[in-house]
Structure formats: structure tokens, C-alpha cells
Amino acid sequence: MWENMEIGLEKAGPAQLKVKPAQESLGFGGHFTDHMFLMKWDRQKGWHDAKVCPYQPFILDPAAMVFHYGQAIFEGLKAYKNTNGQVFLFRPRDNFERMNSSALRMCMPRLPVEKVFKGLKALVYLDRDWIPTVPGATLYIRPTMIAVEPALGVRPAGEYFFFIIMSPVGAYYREGFSPTRIFVTDKYVRAVKGGVGHVKTSGNYAASIMAAEEAHKAGYTQVLWLDACDRKFIEEVGTSNIFFKINDELITPPLGGSILPGITRDSVIQLALKWGVKVAERLITIDEVIAASNDGSLQETFGTGTAAVISPVGEFCYQDQKYLVNNGTTGPLAQRLFDELQAIQNGQQEDPFKWITRVG
Ligand code: COI
């Protein structure tokens, strides 16, 4: 039935069009474009009623299962516009494939990737005037699936909404591309193996908020998560994957089931390998990082993610001790990765990996 799914188009009328915010002071995720994509799923019809329509609220039953048991998954990707007005998406199919892995783990229906991709391209093209053009600003795209069947039994829901909304954004962190300060927590954990840490499901983010709040109160930008069993192996930083450059080797924790398989993480690994940088996906403990900081072999640390792109770490705090990384400044590899990724994403540079898709 997916194959026969047409995508409807309802354009916003003049009275529904919003005033666009100033591009210089966007912040992250506070403004939304004029249109959205929406489609529905139930057991009888599968995916149906796919449409691009004016951005609008939903009316949901208070018993909708997402409110009670949290069957909700999402993705984050971005659209970019170059100086000629051409529009690009970065690795969009990878996001929808990852969403399908999340759907499988959360007992939610599989997305028809090509149809959804067609809907996304129509949406981005329609709202292309919302894509910021000032340096550092982009259009963040949030595909989301939620369980909407009204029922209180704990089981997979029989009805879902899938929607895509879009938000013009500036930098995710207040620091922008400047180095962040990171608090290493051994009090809270993010995920356990066998759980859903590798899944982009909303509950993971809800569960992370308290640790992040405590870190903010102590003056830090984000939390560095350690593994749940030994509380010594490094997992992720905030909502991003993490990399360390030690003795000229780029090290990142392996995807062992508790870490999100980041698309920016994968892009960074591929770029670094292409440049001849030695890369290791291996377990790394906080003690190894501290030892490297103490003996001067820790050259750089940075987070990677769609929202944060590359986010250098200038300092971390573990058990009341503070450690500076690269004297608190952005390292050359983080800078090169940031510049290269941005140039590819903006269509300003050759794209040897075929990562970008032109929309219009
Ligand atoms: C992203 O990097 O796209 C994310 O999903 C992180 C987000 C929670 C802001």
C-alpha cells in the first residue's frame, strides 16, 4: 500500500504565513516554518493520508499512548542554502534508515523511506525562503513518530502519526563554535546495554535533563556520560558523540548498543580517514583521558552531532578536578572538520562521499 501512497499538498493561505525571525539571533528551535509534513498509520490502512500542509497543532486524545508510555522516536537533519540559492540536504536517507532502526526497537511501524524522502523534499522546497543564509545558521529538520491510539494497556500502539517540522536555527550551544566546558558525571547514567541508548527515542532525552541541569548550575555546558556498569568507560557528551585526539590518534567510543550511531560521527570518521588521520573506535576510560591530559598527550576533544555540528571541549571537570584541553582553545583538527563539513553541506566544496542531495 506504501507504493500507492500519494502526497497531498495544502498550501498555507496568506493569513497563515508567519513573519520570519531575524537570522542573526535565531537561537535553537524556537521558530517554525509555514508548513509541515504529516501522515498517519493504522493496522488496516498502513501509512496513509500523507500530505504537506500548513504548520498546525494536533488534537490528541488524552489517552494517546505517547503520553503514557513514551512510544516516540525522532531524527534531526539540516537543509542548507548556498550563495546561488541552491538548497541541499545532508545524508537525509541515513536519517530515515536510522529512524527505521529506532522504529524496530520501539515496536513502531517502518517508514517508507523513498516516499518520506519525497515528502521532505517537497516540504523543504516549499519553505525554502526560511533557510537562513547568514554564516552558522541553517534550517533544522525534525522528523518525528508518535503513538496516538487512545489506550492504557502497555503494548505497541495500533495508530501512529509521523510528521516533519522545520526550524531556522543558529548554534545549538550558547558558545557557538567556541570551546565548551564539560562536567563528567559519575552520579547519573544515560543508558545500559540491552536498553535503548542507541535509539533516538524521546525518553533518553527526558532522562538526561536532570544531569544537564545540575551541570548548568555548576557552570558547565553539558554532561559527559560514563558507562552504567563500571562508570569509567566514556560514552557520549550531552546530545552528541565524543572524540579525543591523543598522541595523534583520533579515538571515539565504539557503537556497543548504548551509544547513538551519529551520522556526524560517521562523517567525521570518514573524513579523518581520508585525510590519513589514524582513527580508533575503541573503549576509552575517563582515567585514560585524565592520564593523557596530565602527560600532555591529550591534544583535542570535541563532540559531534547534527545540532551541534563539531563542538570543541575546552575544559572538563571530573571528581572536582578541572582539566584544560588544548589550553581551552579549539584544536586544529576540530577546526578543519568543522570547515570541511560546512563547506560540503553548503555545496561549496566537492562532495567525494555523495553525502549531499540537491533539493532545488
Ligand atoms: C541532533 O543533533 O540533531 C539532536 O537530535 C540533538 C537534539 C536533541 C538537539
PDB file of N, CA, C and O in Angstrom, residues 265-298:
ATOM      1  N   ARG A 265      29.061  11.693  13.491  1.00  0.00           N
ATOM      2  CA  ARG A 265      30.153  10.829  13.977  1.00  0.00           C
ATOM      3  C   ARG A 265      30.751  10.040  12.814  1.00  0.00           C
ATOM      4  O   ARG A 265      31.957  10.016  12.602  1.00  0.00           O
ATOM      5  N   ASP A 266      29.866   9.413  12.037  1.00  0.00           N
ATOM      6  CA  ASP A 266      30.325   8.612  10.908  1.00  0.00           C
ATOM      7  C   ASP A 266      31.023   9.489   9.860  1.00  0.00           C
ATOM      8  O   ASP A 266      32.056   9.103   9.297  1.00  0.00           O
ATOM      9  N   SER A 267      30.492  10.687   9.627  1.00  0.00           N
ATOM     10  CA  SER A 267      31.094  11.583   8.621  1.00  0.00           C
ATOM     11  C   SER A 267      32.488  12.012   9.064  1.00  0.00           C
ATOM     12  O   SER A 267      33.420  12.095   8.243  1.00  0.00           O
ATOM     13  N   VAL A 268      32.637  12.277  10.371  1.00  0.00           N
ATOM     14  CA  VAL A 268      33.946  12.694  10.905  1.00  0.00           C
ATOM     15  C   VAL A 268      34.960  11.553  10.745  1.00  0.00           C
ATOM     16  O   VAL A 268      36.110  11.770  10.339  1.00  0.00           O
ATOM     17  N   ILE A 269      34.530  10.334  11.033  1.00  0.00           N
ATOM     18  CA  ILE A 269      35.450   9.183  10.887  1.00  0.00           C
ATOM     19  C   ILE A 269      35.886   9.055   9.431  1.00  0.00           C
ATOM     20  O   ILE A 269      37.080   8.899   9.125  1.00  0.00           O
ATOM     21  N   GLN A 270      34.913   9.178   8.505  1.00  0.00           N
ATOM     22  CA  GLN A 270      35.260   9.019   7.087  1.00  0.00           C
ATOM     23  C   GLN A 270      36.197  10.129   6.602  1.00  0.00           C
ATOM     24  O   GLN A 270      37.146   9.881   5.861  1.00  0.00           O
ATOM     25  N   LEU A 271      35.928  11.367   7.046  1.00  0.00           N
ATOM     26  CA  LEU A 271      36.794  12.486   6.630  1.00  0.00           C
ATOM     27  C   LEU A 271      38.200  12.317   7.194  1.00  0.00           C
ATOM     28  O   LEU A 271      39.193  12.485   6.473  1.00  0.00           O
ATOM     29  N   ALA A 272      38.277  11.963   8.490  1.00  0.00           N
ATOM     30  CA  ALA A 272      39.600  11.831   9.130  1.00  0.00           C
ATOM     31  C   ALA A 272      40.411  10.726   8.446  1.00  0.00           C
ATOM     32  O   ALA A 272      41.610  10.900   8.161  1.00  0.00           O
ATOM     33  N   LEU A 273      39.768   9.596   8.143  1.00  0.00           N
ATOM     34  CA  LEU A 273      40.482   8.501   7.472  1.00  0.00           C
ATOM     35  C   LEU A 273      40.980   8.956   6.100  1.00  0.00           C
ATOM     36  O   LEU A 273      42.102   8.656   5.695  1.00  0.00           O
ATOM     37  N   LYS A 274      40.117   9.724   5.391  1.00  0.00           N
ATOM     38  CA  LYS A 274      40.509  10.207   4.055  1.00  0.00           C
ATOM     39  C   LYS A 274      41.739  11.109   4.150  1.00  0.00           C
ATOM     40  O   LYS A 274      42.595  11.109   3.263  1.00  0.00           O
ATOM     41  N   TRP A 275      41.854  11.865   5.243  1.00  0.00           N
ATOM     42  CA  TRP A 275      42.999  12.772   5.425  1.00  0.00           C
ATOM     43  C   TRP A 275      44.225  12.038   5.968  1.00  0.00           C
ATOM     44  O   TRP A 275      45.239  12.670   6.292  1.00  0.00           O
ATOM     45  N   GLY A 276      44.109  10.745   6.216  1.00  0.00           N
ATOM     46  CA  GLY A 276      45.264   9.990   6.720  1.00  0.00           C
ATOM     47  C   GLY A 276      45.419  10.052   8.228  1.00  0.00           C
ATOM     48  O   GLY A 276      46.467   9.683   8.774  1.00  0.00           O
ATOM     49  N   VAL A 277      44.373  10.526   8.917  1.00  0.00           N
ATOM     50  CA  VAL A 277      44.434  10.552  10.388  1.00  0.00           C
ATOM     51  C   VAL A 277      44.157   9.134  10.889  1.00  0.00           C
ATOM     52  O   VAL A 277      43.267   8.446  10.373  1.00  0.00           O
ATOM     53  N   LYS A 278      44.916   8.694  11.886  1.00  0.00           N
ATOM     54  CA  LYS A 278      44.670   7.381  12.479  1.00  0.00           C
ATOM     55  C   LYS A 278      43.404   7.470  13.336  1.00  0.00           C
ATOM     56  O   LYS A 278      43.286   8.350  14.188  1.00  0.00           O
ATOM     57  N   VAL A 279      42.439   6.565  13.082  1.00  0.00           N
ATOM     58  CA  VAL A 279      41.168   6.607  13.817  1.00  0.00           C
ATOM     59  C   VAL A 279      40.952   5.279  14.527  1.00  0.00           C
ATOM     60  O   VAL A 279      41.173   4.218  13.943  1.00  0.00           O
ATOM     61  N   ALA A 280      40.538   5.329  15.781  1.00  0.00           N
ATOM     62  CA  ALA A 280      40.217   4.096  16.517  1.00  0.00           C
ATOM     63  C   ALA A 280      38.840   4.232  17.142  1.00  0.00           C
ATOM     64  O   ALA A 280      38.564   5.192  17.867  1.00  0.00           O
ATOM     65  N   GLU A 281      37.960   3.269  16.838  1.00  0.00           N
ATOM     66  CA  GLU A 281      36.672   3.159  17.552  1.00  0.00           C
ATOM     67  C   GLU A 281      36.925   2.113  18.624  1.00  0.00           C
ATOM     68  O   GLU A 281      36.947   0.919  18.339  1.00  0.00           O
ATOM     69  N   ARG A 282      37.175   2.573  19.835  1.00  0.00           N
ATOM     70  CA  ARG A 282      37.527   1.632  20.907  1.00  0.00           C
ATOM     71  C   ARG A 282      37.089   2.163  22.266  1.00  0.00           C
ATOM     72  O   ARG A 282      36.812   3.365  22.417  1.00  0.00           O
ATOM     73  N   LEU A 283      37.061   1.252  23.230  1.00  0.00           N
ATOM     74  CA  LEU A 283      36.723   1.677  24.586  1.00  0.00           C
ATOM     75  C   LEU A 283      37.804   2.625  25.098  1.00  0.00           C
ATOM     76  O   LEU A 283      38.998   2.402  24.859  1.00  0.00           O
ATOM     77  N   ILE A 284      37.371   3.667  25.774  1.00  0.00           N
ATOM     78  CA  ILE A 284      38.339   4.600  26.370  1.00  0.00           C
ATOM     79  C   ILE A 284      37.781   5.017  27.737  1.00  0.00           C
ATOM     80  O   ILE A 284      36.603   5.356  27.849  1.00  0.00           O
ATOM     81  N   THR A 285      38.624   4.949  28.747  1.00  0.00           N
ATOM     82  CA  THR A 285      38.152   5.272  30.097  1.00  0.00           C
ATOM     83  C   THR A 285      38.446   6.737  30.418  1.00  0.00           C
ATOM     84  O   THR A 285      39.340   7.357  29.831  1.00  0.00           O
ATOM     85  N   ILE A 286      37.732   7.250  31.406  1.00  0.00           N
ATOM     86  CA  ILE A 286      37.985   8.616  31.861  1.00  0.00           C
ATOM     87  C   ILE A 286      39.400   8.698  32.463  1.00  0.00           C
ATOM     88  O   ILE A 286      40.086   9.719  32.314  1.00  0.00           O
ATOM     89  N   ASP A 287      39.867   7.597  33.067  1.00  0.00           N
ATOM     90  CA  ASP A 287      41.229   7.599  33.630  1.00  0.00           C
ATOM     91  C   ASP A 287      42.281   7.760  32.533  1.00  0.00           C
ATOM     92  O   ASP A 287      43.291   8.439  32.716  1.00  0.00           O
ATOM     93  N   GLU A 288      42.036   7.118  31.377  1.00  0.00           N
ATOM     94  CA  GLU A 288      42.990   7.256  30.257  1.00  0.00           C
ATOM     95  C   GLU A 288      43.021   8.713  29.763  1.00  0.00           C
ATOM     96  O   GLU A 288      44.096   9.253  29.465  1.00  0.00           O
ATOM     97  N   VAL A 289      41.845   9.336  29.724  1.00  0.00           N
ATOM     98  CA  VAL A 289      41.789  10.733  29.260  1.00  0.00           C
ATOM     99  C   VAL A 289      42.515  11.642  30.254  1.00  0.00           C
ATOM    100  O   VAL A 289      43.280  12.542  29.863  1.00  0.00           O
ATOM    101  N   ILE A 290      42.317  11.382  31.546  1.00  0.00           N
ATOM    102  CA  ILE A 290      42.988  12.209  32.569  1.00  0.00           C
ATOM    103  C   ILE A 290      44.511  12.008  32.508  1.00  0.00           C
ATOM    104  O   ILE A 290      45.279  12.975  32.565  1.00  0.00           O
ATOM    105  N   ALA A 291      44.912  10.751  32.334  1.00  0.00           N
ATOM    106  CA  ALA A 291      46.359  10.482  32.236  1.00  0.00           C
ATOM    107  C   ALA A 291      46.932  11.215  31.028  1.00  0.00           C
ATOM    108  O   ALA A 291      48.014  11.829  31.096  1.00  0.00           O
ATOM    109  N   ALA A 292      46.177  11.211  29.900  1.00  0.00           N
ATOM    110  CA  ALA A 292      46.652  11.888  28.685  1.00  0.00           C
ATOM    111  C   ALA A 292      46.687  13.402  28.904  1.00  0.00           C
ATOM    112  O   ALA A 292      47.592  14.092  28.411  1.00  0.00           O
ATOM    113  N   SER A 293      45.709  13.908  29.665  1.00  0.00           N
ATOM    114  CA  SER A 293      45.707  15.343  29.964  1.00  0.00           C
ATOM    115  C   SER A 293      46.930  15.678  30.822  1.00  0.00           C
ATOM    116  O   SER A 293      47.630  16.671  30.582  1.00  0.00           O
ATOM    117  N   ASN A 294      47.209  14.826  31.822  1.00  0.00           N
ATOM    118  CA  ASN A 294      48.330  15.095  32.739  1.00  0.00           C
ATOM    119  C   ASN A 294      49.686  14.997  32.050  1.00  0.00           C
ATOM    120  O   ASN A 294      50.606  15.764  32.359  1.00  0.00           O
ATOM    121  N   ASP A 295      49.830  14.051  31.106  1.00  0.00           N
ATOM    122  CA  ASP A 295      51.165  13.918  30.481  1.00  0.00           C
ATOM    123  C   ASP A 295      51.277  14.707  29.169  1.00  0.00           C
ATOM    124  O   ASP A 295      52.275  14.613  28.453  1.00  0.00           O
ATOM    125  N   GLY A 296      50.218  15.470  28.837  1.00  0.00           N
ATOM    126  CA  GLY A 296      50.304  16.377  27.682  1.00  0.00           C
ATOM    127  C   GLY A 296      49.981  15.710  26.346  1.00  0.00           C
ATOM    128  O   GLY A 296      50.087  16.356  25.296  1.00  0.00           O
ATOM    129  N   SER A 297      49.552  14.443  26.360  1.00  0.00           N
ATOM    130  CA  SER A 297      49.270  13.799  25.066  1.00  0.00           C
ATOM    131  C   SER A 297      47.817  13.990  24.608  1.00  0.00           C
ATOM    132  O   SER A 297      47.471  13.630  23.486  1.00  0.00           O
ATOM    133  N   LEU A 298      46.960  14.562  25.471  1.00  0.00           N
ATOM    134  CA  LEU A 298      45.585  14.862  25.045  1.00  0.00           C
ATOM    135  C   LEU A 298      45.623  16.161  24.244  1.00  0.00           C
ATOM    136  O   LEU A 298      45.826  17.248  24.795  1.00  0.00           O
TER     137      LEU A 298
END
